[in-house]
Short mmCIF file of C-alpha atoms in Angstrom, two decimals:
data_model
loop_
_atom_site.label_atom_id
_atom_site.label_comp_id
_atom_site.label_asym_id
_atom_site.label_seq_id
_atom_site.Cartn_x
_atom_site.Cartn_y
_atom_site.Cartn_z
CA MET A 11 0.00 0.00 0.00
CA TYR A 12 1.38 3.36 -1.05
CA ARG A 13 0.74 7.00 -0.27
CA SER A 14 1.03 9.43 -3.16
CA TYR A 15 0.09 13.11 -3.21
CA GLY A 16 -1.60 14.66 -6.22
CA THR A 17 -0.38 17.89 -7.81
CA PRO A 18 -2.23 20.61 -9.74
CA ASP A 19 -2.10 20.90 -13.50
CA PRO A 20 -1.54 24.28 -15.24
CA ASN A 21 -5.26 25.08 -14.82
CA GLY A 22 -5.23 24.37 -11.10
CA ASN A 23 -7.09 21.06 -11.41
CA LEU A 24 -5.87 17.72 -10.09
CA ASN A 25 -3.16 16.12 -12.21
CA ALA A 26 -3.88 12.48 -11.41
CA ALA A 27 -0.92 11.33 -13.50
CA THR A 28 1.40 12.29 -10.66
CA TRP A 29 -0.03 9.47 -8.56
CA GLY A 30 1.68 6.97 -10.86
CA ARG A 31 5.19 8.33 -10.49
CA ALA A 32 7.37 5.99 -8.45
CA ALA A 33 9.46 8.85 -7.12
CA GLY A 34 6.42 10.36 -5.41
CA ARG A 35 5.18 7.20 -3.72
CA VAL A 36 5.85 6.15 -0.13
CA LYS A 37 5.09 2.60 1.02
CA ILE A 38 2.99 2.71 4.19
CA SER A 39 2.11 -1.00 4.62
CA THR A 40 2.49 -4.38 2.93
CA GLY A 41 0.69 -7.71 3.29
CA THR A 42 -1.52 -6.50 6.14
CA HIS A 43 -4.88 -6.05 4.40
CA PRO A 44 -5.60 -9.09 2.18
CA GLN A 45 -8.87 -8.97 0.26
CA SER A 46 -9.83 -12.37 1.71
CA LEU A 47 -10.09 -10.74 5.15
CA TYR A 48 -11.13 -7.23 4.13
CA PRO A 49 -13.47 -7.21 1.10
CA ALA A 50 -13.88 -3.42 1.33
CA LEU A 51 -11.00 -1.03 1.94
CA GLY A 52 -10.83 2.73 1.69
CA ALA A 53 -9.97 6.12 3.15
CA SER A 54 -12.41 8.92 3.99
CA GLY A 55 -10.22 11.43 5.78
CA ASP A 56 -9.59 11.66 9.51
CA LEU A 57 -11.55 9.10 11.57
CA ASN A 58 -10.10 9.66 15.05
CA GLY A 59 -9.80 13.45 15.25
CA ASP A 60 -6.00 13.81 15.10
CA SER A 61 -6.07 15.71 11.75
CA THR A 62 -4.27 12.85 9.95
CA PRO A 63 -5.96 10.74 7.25
CA ASP A 64 -6.77 7.18 8.33
CA LEU A 65 -7.59 3.89 6.65
CA TRP A 66 -10.78 1.87 7.13
CA ALA A 67 -11.76 -1.66 6.12
CA ARG A 68 -14.85 -3.79 6.46
CA LYS A 69 -14.47 -7.46 7.38
CA SER A 70 -16.69 -10.17 5.94
CA ASP A 71 -18.78 -10.17 9.17
CA ASN A 72 -19.56 -6.44 8.60
CA THR A 73 -17.29 -5.30 11.44
CA LEU A 74 -15.65 -1.99 10.56
CA LEU A 75 -12.00 -1.43 11.54
CA GLY A 76 -9.78 1.63 11.31
CA TRP A 77 -6.02 2.21 11.21
CA PRO A 78 -4.71 5.61 12.32
CA GLY A 79 -2.38 7.34 9.91
CA LYS A 80 1.14 8.05 11.19
CA THR A 81 3.21 10.99 10.02
CA THR A 82 6.88 11.85 9.75
CA GLY A 83 7.19 15.59 9.52
CA THR A 84 4.22 16.62 7.39
CA GLY A 85 3.96 13.42 5.35
CA LEU A 86 1.86 10.29 5.89
CA THR A 87 4.38 7.48 6.25
CA GLY A 88 2.62 4.58 7.98
CA LEU A 89 -0.36 3.14 9.86
CA GLY A 90 -0.83 2.46 13.56
CA ALA A 91 -2.53 -0.44 15.31
CA SER A 92 -6.11 -1.14 14.27
CA PHE A 93 -9.11 0.02 16.27
CA THR A 94 -12.72 -1.08 16.05
CA ILE A 95 -15.26 1.27 14.60
CA GLU A 96 -18.58 0.06 16.05
CA GLY A 97 -19.43 -3.19 14.31
CA ILE A 98 -22.53 -3.21 12.13
CA THR A 99 -24.16 -6.57 12.71
CA GLY A 100 -27.45 -8.32 12.31
CA GLY A 101 -28.58 -8.18 8.71
CA LEU A 102 -27.75 -8.35 5.04
CA ARG A 103 -25.17 -5.84 3.81
CA LEU A 104 -25.67 -4.33 0.35
CA ALA A 105 -22.29 -3.31 -1.01
CA PRO A 106 -21.96 -0.62 -3.69
CA GLY A 107 -22.87 -2.09 -7.06
CA SER A 108 -25.48 -4.47 -5.62
CA ARG A 109 -28.59 -4.70 -7.81
CA ILE A 110 -32.18 -5.75 -7.15
CA SER A 111 -33.92 -6.24 -10.49
CA SER A 112 -37.61 -5.74 -11.14
CA GLY A 113 -39.66 -8.23 -9.14
CA GLN A 114 -36.67 -9.53 -7.21
CA SER A 115 -36.31 -9.46 -3.42
CA ILE A 116 -33.65 -9.83 -0.75
CA THR A 117 -34.53 -10.88 2.79
CA SER A 118 -33.25 -10.57 6.34
CA THR A 119 -34.71 -12.59 9.20
CA THR A 120 -37.73 -10.30 9.64
CA ALA A 121 -38.05 -8.20 6.47
CA LYS A 122 -38.07 -8.37 2.67
CA LEU A 123 -36.83 -5.64 0.31
CA THR A 124 -38.38 -5.78 -3.17
CA THR A 125 -38.08 -3.75 -6.36
CA LYS A 126 -41.59 -3.39 -7.76
CA PRO A 127 -42.08 -3.37 -11.55
CA ALA A 128 -43.50 0.16 -11.41
CA GLY A 129 -40.17 1.49 -10.12
CA ASN A 130 -40.55 1.69 -6.34
CA LEU A 131 -38.65 -0.06 -3.56
CA VAL A 132 -40.80 -1.69 -0.85
CA ILE A 133 -40.11 -3.27 2.58
CA THR A 134 -42.53 -5.90 3.88
CA SER A 135 -42.49 -7.67 7.24
CA SER A 136 -42.35 -11.42 7.76
CA ALA A 137 -46.08 -11.11 8.53
CA GLY A 138 -46.62 -9.90 4.95
CA LYS A 139 -47.41 -6.27 5.79
CA GLU A 140 -45.94 -3.40 3.78
CA LEU A 141 -43.83 -1.28 6.14
CA TRP A 142 -42.24 1.27 3.80
CA SER A 143 -42.16 2.32 0.16
CA SER A 144 -39.97 4.73 -1.74
CA GLY A 145 -43.10 5.75 -3.67
CA ALA A 146 -43.82 4.84 -7.27
CA PRO A 147 -42.48 7.40 -9.77
CA SER A 148 -44.86 9.21 -12.08
CA PRO A 149 -45.08 8.07 -14.75
CA ALA A 150 -44.42 4.45 -13.78
CA HIS A 151 -41.36 2.71 -15.22
CA ALA A 152 -41.64 -0.94 -16.18
CA ASP A 153 -38.78 -3.31 -15.32
CA ALA A 154 -37.00 -0.88 -13.00
CA THR A 155 -33.80 -1.85 -11.18
CA ALA A 156 -32.46 -0.73 -7.78
CA LEU A 157 -28.70 -0.07 -7.63
CA VAL A 158 -26.61 0.66 -4.53
CA HIS A 159 -24.41 3.69 -5.23
CA THR A 160 -20.84 4.13 -4.03
CA ASN A 161 -21.99 6.35 -1.16
CA GLY A 162 -24.56 3.79 0.01
CA ASP A 163 -27.62 5.48 -1.49
CA ILE A 164 -30.00 3.29 -3.49
CA GLY A 165 -30.94 4.63 -6.91
CA LEU A 166 -33.79 3.45 -9.11
CA TYR A 167 -33.16 3.08 -12.86
CA ASP A 168 -35.42 2.26 -15.80
CA LYS A 169 -34.73 -0.70 -18.08
CA GLY A 170 -32.62 1.53 -20.34
CA GLY A 171 -30.32 2.46 -17.45
CA THR A 172 -31.66 6.00 -17.02
CA PHE A 173 -31.74 7.26 -13.45
CA ILE A 174 -35.27 7.72 -12.11
CA LYS A 175 -34.76 8.85 -8.52
CA SER A 176 -33.13 8.08 -5.19
CA ALA A 177 -35.10 5.63 -3.08
CA THR A 178 -33.80 7.21 0.14
CA GLY A 179 -33.62 10.89 -0.78
CA ILE A 180 -29.93 11.06 0.17
CA ASP A 181 -27.85 13.65 -1.68
CA SER A 182 -24.58 15.55 -1.27
CA THR A 183 -26.12 17.77 1.44
CA THR A 184 -27.09 14.85 3.72
CA PRO A 185 -25.29 15.27 7.07
CA GLY A 186 -22.49 12.73 7.54
CA ILE A 187 -22.41 11.54 3.93
CA THR A 188 -19.05 10.30 2.64
CA ALA A 189 -17.84 9.23 -0.79
CA GLU A 190 -17.96 5.58 0.27
CA GLY A 191 -20.79 3.84 2.07
CA SER A 192 -23.13 0.86 2.06
CA ALA A 193 -26.70 -0.14 2.80
CA GLN A 194 -28.00 -2.85 5.12
CA LEU A 195 -31.33 -4.62 5.48
CA GLN A 196 -31.25 -5.26 9.21
CA ASP A 197 -32.58 -8.38 10.88
CA ARG A 198 -34.73 -6.10 13.01
CA GLY A 199 -36.53 -4.85 9.87
CA SER A 200 -34.98 -1.50 8.92
CA LEU A 201 -33.14 -0.51 5.75
CA VAL A 202 -30.18 1.63 6.83
CA VAL A 203 -27.50 3.56 4.91
CA HIS A 204 -24.08 3.79 6.58
CA ASN A 205 -21.21 6.07 5.65
CA ALA A 206 -17.57 4.97 5.52
CA LYS A 207 -17.20 5.50 9.27
CA GLY A 208 -20.03 3.07 10.01
CA HIS A 209 -22.38 5.87 11.04
CA SER A 210 -26.04 5.67 10.09
CA ILE A 211 -27.09 8.59 7.87
CA TRP A 212 -30.56 7.35 6.84
CA SER A 213 -33.05 4.72 7.96
CA SER A 214 -36.45 3.52 6.84
CA GLY A 215 -37.42 3.26 10.52
CA THR A 216 -39.32 0.03 9.94
CA GLN A 217 -37.95 -2.13 12.75
CA ILE A 218 -40.56 -4.24 14.52
CA ARG A 219 -40.41 -3.35 18.22
CA HIS A 220 -40.82 -6.05 20.88
CA ASP A 221 -41.16 -8.95 18.45
CA TYR A 222 -40.15 -11.80 20.75
CA ASN A 223 -40.61 -14.69 18.28
CA ARG A 224 -39.60 -12.89 15.05
CA ASP A 225 -42.96 -13.36 13.30
CA GLY A 226 -43.27 -9.70 12.30
CA ARG A 227 -45.75 -8.80 15.05
CA SER A 228 -45.09 -7.06 18.37
CA ASP A 229 -45.56 -9.07 21.56
CA ILE A 230 -45.57 -8.27 25.28
CA GLY A 231 -42.98 -9.41 27.79
CA VAL A 232 -43.65 -9.50 31.54
CA TRP A 233 -41.48 -9.83 34.64
CA TYR A 234 -43.71 -11.43 37.28
CA ASP A 235 -43.06 -11.21 41.02
CA HIS A 236 -44.80 -14.30 42.44
CA ALA A 237 -46.38 -14.40 45.91
CA ASP A 238 -43.87 -17.00 47.13
CA GLY A 239 -40.96 -14.64 46.40
CA SER A 240 -39.88 -16.34 43.17
CA ASP A 241 -39.67 -14.44 39.90
CA ALA A 242 -40.24 -15.35 36.25
CA THR A 243 -40.48 -13.88 32.77
CA TRP A 244 -43.64 -14.45 30.76
CA SER A 245 -44.37 -13.76 27.09
CA PHE A 246 -47.73 -12.80 25.61
CA LEU A 247 -47.36 -13.68 21.92
CA THR A 248 -49.84 -12.37 19.36
CA ASN A 249 -52.04 -14.03 16.77
CA THR A 250 -52.48 -12.80 13.19
CA ASP A 251 -55.63 -10.90 14.22
CA GLY A 252 -53.76 -9.01 16.95
CA THR A 253 -55.18 -10.97 19.89
CA PHE A 254 -52.93 -12.52 22.54
CA ASN A 255 -52.26 -16.16 23.32
CA ARG A 256 -52.00 -17.68 26.78
CA PRO A 257 -48.70 -16.46 28.30
CA THR A 258 -45.70 -18.79 28.35
CA ARG A 259 -43.03 -18.82 31.06
CA SER A 260 -39.29 -18.94 30.35
CA PHE A 261 -36.65 -17.67 32.82
CA GLN A 262 -37.40 -18.61 36.46
CA ALA A 263 -35.62 -17.53 39.64
CA PRO A 264 -36.17 -19.07 43.10
CA SER A 265 -37.45 -17.19 46.11
CA GLY A 266 -34.95 -14.65 47.40
CA GLY A 267 -33.04 -14.39 44.13
CA TRP A 268 -34.47 -11.06 42.96
CA ASP A 269 -36.26 -8.14 44.60
CA VAL A 270 -38.37 -6.29 42.05
CA THR A 271 -38.29 -3.10 44.15
CA ARG A 272 -34.55 -2.92 43.43
CA ALA A 273 -34.97 -3.13 39.65
CA ARG A 274 -35.53 -0.93 36.59
CA PHE A 275 -36.63 -2.62 33.34
CA ALA A 276 -36.38 -1.87 29.61
CA THR A 277 -36.95 -3.87 26.44
CA GLY A 278 -35.34 -3.77 22.99
CA ASP A 279 -33.32 -5.80 20.51
CA PHE A 280 -29.93 -5.47 22.17
CA ASN A 281 -27.97 -7.98 20.06
CA GLY A 282 -29.53 -7.21 16.67
CA ASP A 283 -30.82 -10.72 15.94
CA GLY A 284 -34.44 -9.67 15.41
CA TYR A 285 -35.68 -11.15 18.71
CA GLY A 286 -36.75 -8.77 21.47
CA ASP A 287 -34.63 -8.83 24.64
CA ALA A 288 -34.93 -7.37 28.15
CA VAL A 289 -32.57 -5.41 30.40
CA VAL A 290 -32.66 -5.15 34.19
CA LEU A 291 -30.77 -2.45 36.06
CA TYR A 292 -30.48 -4.00 39.52
CA VAL A 293 -29.18 -2.74 42.87
CA LYS A 294 -27.80 -5.65 44.90
CA THR A 295 -27.96 -6.02 48.68
CA ASP A 296 -24.45 -4.57 49.04
CA ASN A 297 -25.75 -1.46 47.15
CA SER A 298 -23.62 -2.13 44.09
CA THR A 299 -25.46 -1.96 40.76
CA ARG A 300 -25.34 -4.30 37.78
CA MET A 301 -26.96 -4.26 34.36
CA TRP A 302 -28.32 -7.65 33.28
CA THR A 303 -29.46 -8.73 29.80
CA LEU A 304 -32.05 -11.43 29.11
CA SER A 305 -31.72 -12.21 25.40
CA GLY A 306 -34.73 -13.42 23.45
CA LYS A 307 -35.20 -17.03 22.34
CA SER A 308 -36.76 -18.34 19.14
CA ASP A 309 -39.83 -19.57 21.03
CA GLY A 310 -40.58 -16.05 22.26
CA GLY A 311 -39.16 -16.54 25.75
CA PHE A 312 -36.05 -15.18 27.48
CA ASN A 313 -32.69 -16.75 28.30
CA GLU A 314 -30.94 -16.66 31.67
CA PRO A 315 -29.67 -13.17 32.61
CA ILE A 316 -26.13 -12.28 31.53
CA ALA A 317 -24.18 -9.87 33.76
CA GLY A 318 -22.79 -6.70 32.22
CA TRP A 319 -21.68 -3.30 33.49
CA ASP A 320 -21.15 -3.22 37.27
CA ALA A 321 -21.10 -0.04 39.38
CA PRO A 322 -19.52 -0.07 42.88
CA ALA A 323 -21.59 0.21 46.05
CA GLY A 324 -23.10 3.60 46.70
CA SER A 325 -22.30 5.03 43.25
CA LEU A 326 -25.86 4.84 41.90
CA ASN A 327 -29.19 5.53 43.59
CA LEU A 328 -32.02 3.61 41.95
CA ALA A 329 -34.59 6.21 42.97
CA ALA A 330 -32.65 8.81 40.96
CA SER A 331 -32.43 6.59 37.87
CA THR A 332 -34.59 6.04 34.83
CA ILE A 333 -33.62 3.94 31.81
CA GLN A 334 -34.68 4.16 28.17
CA ALA A 335 -33.92 1.80 25.26
CA GLY A 336 -33.09 2.88 21.70
CA ASP A 337 -30.54 2.45 18.93
CA PHE A 338 -28.50 5.56 19.66
CA ASN A 339 -25.57 4.76 17.33
CA GLY A 340 -27.33 3.15 14.37
CA ASP A 341 -25.52 -0.20 14.58
CA GLY A 342 -28.73 -2.27 14.50
CA ARG A 343 -28.66 -3.06 18.23
CA ASP A 344 -30.63 -1.17 20.86
CA ASP A 345 -28.68 0.57 23.61
CA ILE A 346 -29.60 1.86 27.07
CA ALA A 347 -29.77 5.50 28.07
CA LEU A 348 -29.62 6.02 31.83
CA TRP A 349 -30.85 9.40 33.04
CA TYR A 350 -29.42 10.01 36.51
CA VAL A 351 -29.98 12.83 38.97
CA TYR A 352 -26.89 13.62 41.05
CA PRO A 353 -27.84 14.94 44.49
CA ASP A 354 -24.70 17.03 45.04
CA THR A 355 -24.73 19.02 41.80
CA HIS A 356 -27.73 21.31 42.28
CA ASP A 357 -30.22 19.30 40.24
CA GLN A 358 -27.63 18.42 37.61
CA VAL A 359 -28.87 15.61 35.38
CA MET A 360 -26.48 13.42 33.42
CA LEU A 361 -27.44 11.01 30.66
CA THR A 362 -25.27 7.94 30.26
CA THR A 363 -25.46 5.69 27.22
CA ALA A 364 -24.32 2.07 27.56
CA ILE A 365 -23.49 0.60 24.16
CA SER A 366 -24.49 -3.04 23.76
CA THR A 367 -22.11 -5.72 22.46
CA PRO A 368 -22.61 -8.79 20.25
CA HIS A 369 -22.15 -10.90 23.41
CA ASP A 370 -25.44 -9.58 24.86
CA ALA A 371 -23.78 -7.85 27.83
CA PHE A 372 -23.52 -4.10 28.31
CA GLY A 373 -20.18 -2.40 28.74
CA PRO A 374 -19.40 0.70 30.88
CA PRO A 375 -21.52 3.74 29.98
CA ASN A 376 -20.37 6.98 28.43
CA ASP A 377 -21.13 9.16 31.43
CA LYS A 378 -20.72 12.41 29.48
CA ALA A 379 -23.20 11.65 26.69
CA LEU A 380 -25.36 14.53 27.94
CA VAL A 381 -25.10 16.86 30.91
CA VAL A 382 -28.15 18.98 31.77
CA ASN A 383 -27.30 21.71 34.25
CA GLY A 384 -29.48 24.12 36.14
CA SER A 385 -33.05 23.79 37.27
CA TRP A 386 -34.17 20.68 35.40
CA ASP A 387 -36.31 18.47 37.63
CA LEU A 388 -36.72 14.87 36.45
CA ALA A 389 -39.92 14.55 38.48
CA LYS A 390 -41.46 17.21 36.23
CA SER A 391 -40.47 15.35 33.04
CA ARG A 392 -42.00 12.76 30.76
CA LEU A 393 -39.16 11.12 28.77
CA VAL A 394 -39.56 9.21 25.51
CA VAL A 395 -37.12 7.84 22.90
CA GLY A 396 -37.55 8.01 19.13
CA ASP A 397 -35.81 8.98 15.89
CA TYR A 398 -37.13 12.52 15.75
CA ASN A 399 -35.04 13.81 12.85
CA GLY A 400 -35.12 10.70 10.64
CA ASP A 401 -31.36 10.06 10.51
CA GLY A 402 -31.58 6.44 11.71
CA LEU A 403 -30.33 7.26 15.22
CA ASP A 404 -32.70 7.33 18.19
CA ASP A 405 -32.97 10.61 20.06
CA LEU A 406 -34.40 11.69 23.40
CA ALA A 407 -37.41 13.94 24.01
CA ALA A 408 -39.17 15.20 27.10
CA MET A 409 -42.35 17.00 28.04
CA TYR A 410 -41.49 19.40 30.87
CA ASN A 411 -43.81 20.97 33.41
CA ASN A 412 -42.50 24.50 33.95
CA THR A 413 -42.75 26.37 37.27
CA ASP A 414 -45.81 28.29 36.02
CA ASN A 415 -47.41 24.94 35.02
CA SER A 416 -46.98 25.66 31.32
CA ILE A 417 -45.69 22.82 29.12
CA THR A 418 -42.64 22.70 26.82
CA MET A 419 -41.54 19.85 24.53
CA TRP A 420 -37.75 19.44 24.39
CA THR A 421 -35.62 17.37 22.00
CA TRP A 422 -32.03 16.16 22.31
CA THR A 423 -30.90 14.76 18.95
CA ILE A 424 -27.87 12.51 19.04
CA LYS A 425 -24.65 12.69 17.04
CA PRO A 426 -22.91 9.66 15.46
CA ASP A 427 -20.17 9.85 18.11
CA GLY A 428 -22.65 8.97 20.87
CA TYR A 429 -23.00 12.47 22.33
CA PHE A 430 -26.27 14.39 22.37
CA ASN A 431 -26.74 17.84 20.92
CA ALA A 432 -27.99 20.67 23.11
CA ALA A 433 -31.70 20.64 23.88
CA LYS A 434 -34.07 22.33 21.44
CA PRO A 435 -37.45 23.63 22.63
CA GLY A 436 -40.54 22.93 20.57
CA TRP A 437 -44.25 23.25 21.24
CA THR A 438 -45.27 25.19 24.35
CA ALA A 439 -48.71 25.43 25.94
CA ASN A 440 -50.02 27.27 28.99
CA SER A 441 -51.68 25.49 31.90
CA ASN A 442 -55.16 26.21 30.58
CA ASP A 443 -54.45 24.35 27.33
CA TRP A 444 -52.60 21.26 28.64
CA ASN A 445 -52.45 19.43 31.97
CA PHE A 446 -49.09 17.77 32.64
CA ALA A 447 -50.50 15.51 35.38
CA ALA A 448 -53.03 14.06 32.93
CA THR A 449 -50.37 13.13 30.36
CA ARG A 450 -49.11 9.59 29.69
CA PHE A 451 -47.02 8.92 26.58
CA LEU A 452 -48.07 5.83 24.62
CA THR A 453 -44.59 4.33 24.30
CA SER A 454 -42.52 1.24 25.03
CA TYR A 455 -42.31 0.23 28.67
CA THR A 456 -39.22 1.52 30.42
CA SER A 457 -38.55 2.50 34.01
#
């Protein structure tokens, strides 16, 4: 692998011929990136913030790696040790150049992506319901083909090869877009476009939430605290008409094993396999705190809890904690946002985001994902997660009851690096128009 700088021609444009001159080339690596291990290889500028261009490569399992560029003087002369850019797992990757001809489909475990003869791209669930469509062009184009572009966008072309339109609406002004990219039909049901850094820049938003048996329909999971002190998880699976079956029991714990008053619960697909999972934030008797994951099984039940992030005794007060689930980094796996009120910082509220791993356990949180200073009172908030700007990354919103009993809706959109942007106020209503105490968001269960 060589580094070669371009030079301008007499008109000030790039003279690409200079790249081929041996005298201007510097070898920066050899034999370290075979195509058998790294099918896709490229460079998209600085990936780690040190102002030096870096190299990236995607492995056959969709994991994205980076190598930091090393300089001697002002020139790039080598590469450092590899680092992992968050792995994109759980689905079918569509590399640039991939085609879906008219009438053809590709499938993940819960969704199907089809190019319709009229020239529109459609996602349907495993239950046979249409979840998303790019919209048929007018006039219709027979025998259209979908083609993944170099930047990951999916273009629609007529049978003569003439471009019709972008299925995603991505263009050069899309935030985060890079020259290289790819698309992925996730096992959880969404079509996502990633840039070269592995960041999501667009999503169809069609994931099926809380589908515990991967049949394309949402189900309900329950943690049940039995009268004898034992605990168990139960699943209410749905029929095709939307009604519920008799609940089935999976994980069971004997009396004295768990105390539900010491727990906070959330649900999501934390390993990206298309089955809904559960998370328990639990304060143990020694006052240390651990985050447990109960991954979903194919029969709609839950596996034994797997221990993850552990906080030392006294470092976290459950009464000051609330957890929310969402895919905050666009990797196809839900994450956990922990909103925590610190008692010694004058009502300071800090949001921590624990990023899930392919091994089902949660690692240590990023405790600086969001810091809210001042007079924010969590007791006067209604929190809810969703992708509020349509970029494929879940964000955080809150309804807040102001001191004069007026209402304000706030939004914290998230950045690809896992940090939230500053809060933006939205709709406001006075106390005569809206009653905060009467408000309950119709959302996923979290605590």
